[in-house]
XYZ file of C-alpha atoms in Angstrom:
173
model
C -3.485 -24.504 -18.134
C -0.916 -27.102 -17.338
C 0.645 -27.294 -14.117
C 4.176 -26.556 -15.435
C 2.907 -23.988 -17.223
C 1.263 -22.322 -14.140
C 4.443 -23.063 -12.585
C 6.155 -20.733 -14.194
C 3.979 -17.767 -13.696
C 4.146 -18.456 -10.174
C 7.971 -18.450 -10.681
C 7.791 -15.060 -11.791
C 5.621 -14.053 -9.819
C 8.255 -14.595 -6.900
C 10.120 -11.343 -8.099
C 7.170 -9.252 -6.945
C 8.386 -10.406 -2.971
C 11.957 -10.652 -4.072
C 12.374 -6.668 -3.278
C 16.161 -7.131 -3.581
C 16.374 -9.470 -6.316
C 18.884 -11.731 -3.803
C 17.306 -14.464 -5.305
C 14.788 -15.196 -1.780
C 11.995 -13.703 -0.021
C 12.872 -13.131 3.737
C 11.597 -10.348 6.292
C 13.767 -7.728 4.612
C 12.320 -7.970 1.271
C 8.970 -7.357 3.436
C 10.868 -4.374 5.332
C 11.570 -2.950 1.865
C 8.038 -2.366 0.749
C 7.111 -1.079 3.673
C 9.484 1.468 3.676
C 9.138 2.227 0.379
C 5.548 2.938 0.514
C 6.194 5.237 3.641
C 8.852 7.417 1.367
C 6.348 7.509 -1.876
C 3.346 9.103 0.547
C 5.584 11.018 2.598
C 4.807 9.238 5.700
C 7.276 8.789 8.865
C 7.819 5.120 9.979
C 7.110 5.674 13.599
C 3.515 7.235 13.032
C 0.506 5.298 14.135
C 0.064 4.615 9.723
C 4.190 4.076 9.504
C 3.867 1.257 12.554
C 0.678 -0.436 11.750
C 2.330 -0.965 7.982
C 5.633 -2.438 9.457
C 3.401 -4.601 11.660
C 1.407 -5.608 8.264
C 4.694 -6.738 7.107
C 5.678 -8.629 9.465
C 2.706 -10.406 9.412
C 2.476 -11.079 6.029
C 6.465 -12.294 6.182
C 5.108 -14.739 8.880
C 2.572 -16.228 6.817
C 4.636 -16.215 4.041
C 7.214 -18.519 6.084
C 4.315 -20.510 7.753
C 3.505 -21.459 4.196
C 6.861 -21.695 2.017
C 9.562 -21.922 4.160
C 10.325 -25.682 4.591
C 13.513 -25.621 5.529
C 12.705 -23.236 8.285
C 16.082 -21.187 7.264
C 14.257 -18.021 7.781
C 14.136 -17.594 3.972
C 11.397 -18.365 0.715
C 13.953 -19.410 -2.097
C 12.352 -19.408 -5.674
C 11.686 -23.525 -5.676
C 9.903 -23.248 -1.879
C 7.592 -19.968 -3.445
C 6.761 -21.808 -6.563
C 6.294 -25.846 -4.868
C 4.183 -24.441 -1.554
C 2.534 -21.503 -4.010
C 1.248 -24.117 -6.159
C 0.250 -27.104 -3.527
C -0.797 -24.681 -0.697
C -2.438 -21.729 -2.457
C -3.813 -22.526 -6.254
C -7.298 -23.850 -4.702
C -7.061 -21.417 -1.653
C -6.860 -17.756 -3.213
C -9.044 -16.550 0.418
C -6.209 -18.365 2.515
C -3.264 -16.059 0.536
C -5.760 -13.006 0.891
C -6.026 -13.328 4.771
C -2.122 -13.835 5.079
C -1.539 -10.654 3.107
C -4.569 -8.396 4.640
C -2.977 -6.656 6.958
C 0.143 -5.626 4.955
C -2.693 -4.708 2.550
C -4.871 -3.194 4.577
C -1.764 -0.563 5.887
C -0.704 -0.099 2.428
C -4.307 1.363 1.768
C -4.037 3.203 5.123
C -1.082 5.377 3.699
C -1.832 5.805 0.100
C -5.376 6.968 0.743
C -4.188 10.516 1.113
C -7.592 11.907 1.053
C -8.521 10.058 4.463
C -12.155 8.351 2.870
C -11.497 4.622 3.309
C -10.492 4.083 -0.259
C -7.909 4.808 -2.581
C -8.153 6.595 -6.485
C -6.344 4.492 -9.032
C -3.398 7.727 -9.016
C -2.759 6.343 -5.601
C -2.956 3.060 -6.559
C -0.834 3.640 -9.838
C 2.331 5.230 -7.067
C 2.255 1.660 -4.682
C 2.629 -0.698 -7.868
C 5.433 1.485 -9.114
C 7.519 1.286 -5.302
C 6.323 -2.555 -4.899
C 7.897 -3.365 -8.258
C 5.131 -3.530 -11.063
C 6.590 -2.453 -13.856
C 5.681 0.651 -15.048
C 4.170 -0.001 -18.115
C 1.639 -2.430 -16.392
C 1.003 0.245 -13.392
C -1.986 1.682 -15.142
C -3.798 -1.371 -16.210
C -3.575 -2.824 -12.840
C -5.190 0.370 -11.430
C -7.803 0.197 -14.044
C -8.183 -3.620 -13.733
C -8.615 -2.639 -10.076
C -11.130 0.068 -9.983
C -13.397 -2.048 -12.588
C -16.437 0.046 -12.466
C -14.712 3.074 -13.332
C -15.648 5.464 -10.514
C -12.554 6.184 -9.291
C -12.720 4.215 -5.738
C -10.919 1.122 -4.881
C -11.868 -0.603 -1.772
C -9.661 -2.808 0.247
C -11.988 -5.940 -0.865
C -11.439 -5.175 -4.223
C -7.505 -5.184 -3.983
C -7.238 -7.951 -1.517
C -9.353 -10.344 -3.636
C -7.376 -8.905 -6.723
C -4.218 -9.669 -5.294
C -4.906 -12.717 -4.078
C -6.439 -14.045 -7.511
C -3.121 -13.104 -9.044
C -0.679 -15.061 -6.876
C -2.695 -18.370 -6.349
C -4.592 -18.638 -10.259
C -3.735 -18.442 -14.131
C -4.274 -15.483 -15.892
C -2.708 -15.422 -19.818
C -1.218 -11.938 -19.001
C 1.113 -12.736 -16.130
């Protein structure tokens, strides 16, 4: 694939943080998904689950920043996602993955309703729909996700997933 070409996925890609569609990513777009994830499971932000994903967030919005936000305005327009996605990330998809672990990682913590460590691709099917996968696509990326079929998907398996998707190719993005 040609860089421009991978360019623009990236470019769309940047709607997935863009949680408000204000044209940047910033700590509120991060804010969002956390708080809708905590309404979709039914779980109160001040909990131990609630504070550990706002935390994730936050981290994840500082890693973000460390990475894309040249101007240091305290905001990731579309051209700093797309020029610091592409020079920073497309050869280090287990760089993205540890920035977005522990926003991950919390995200897993609340939709694993069962309490086992993992979550069923129904659970993982209701956080793509609140983060903004559209819902036509919801199901394949549980499936895609839980790609031995038994119904578990581990936090490895979604953090390497999700890293893969923002930092390579892939002709359905």
């Amino acid at each position: 694939m040609d860089p421009a070409e991978y360019e623009a996925k990236i470019a769309r890609r940047f709607a997935t943080f863009d949680q408000d569609g204000n044209g940047y990513i910033s700590r509120e777009d991060f804010n969002a998904a956390a708080a809708a994830v905590l309404t979709e499971f039914g779980v109160v932000a001040r909990s131990m689950k609630g504070q550990a994903l706002y935390e994730g967030a936050e981290a994840f919005w500082q890693g973000m920043a460390a990475i894309a936000d040249t101007d240091g305005d305290q905001h990731v327009s579309r051209e700093e996602f797309v020029n610091e996605a592409v020079k920073r990330l497309r050869d280090n998809a287990k760089r993205f993955a540890e920035i977005a672990r522990p926003f991950l990682r919390a995200v897993i913590r609340v939709a694993d309703t069962d309490g086992d460590g993992v979550i069923t691709p129904e659970e993982t099917v209701r956080v793509a729909r609140v983060l903004g996968v559209k819902p036509e696509a919801c199901g394949r990326v549980a499936a895609t996700l839980d790609g031995d079929g038994d119904g578990r998907i581990t936090e490895e398996e979604i953090i390497a997933a999700f890293a893969l998707y923002f930092t390579t190719p892939d002709p359905d993005a």
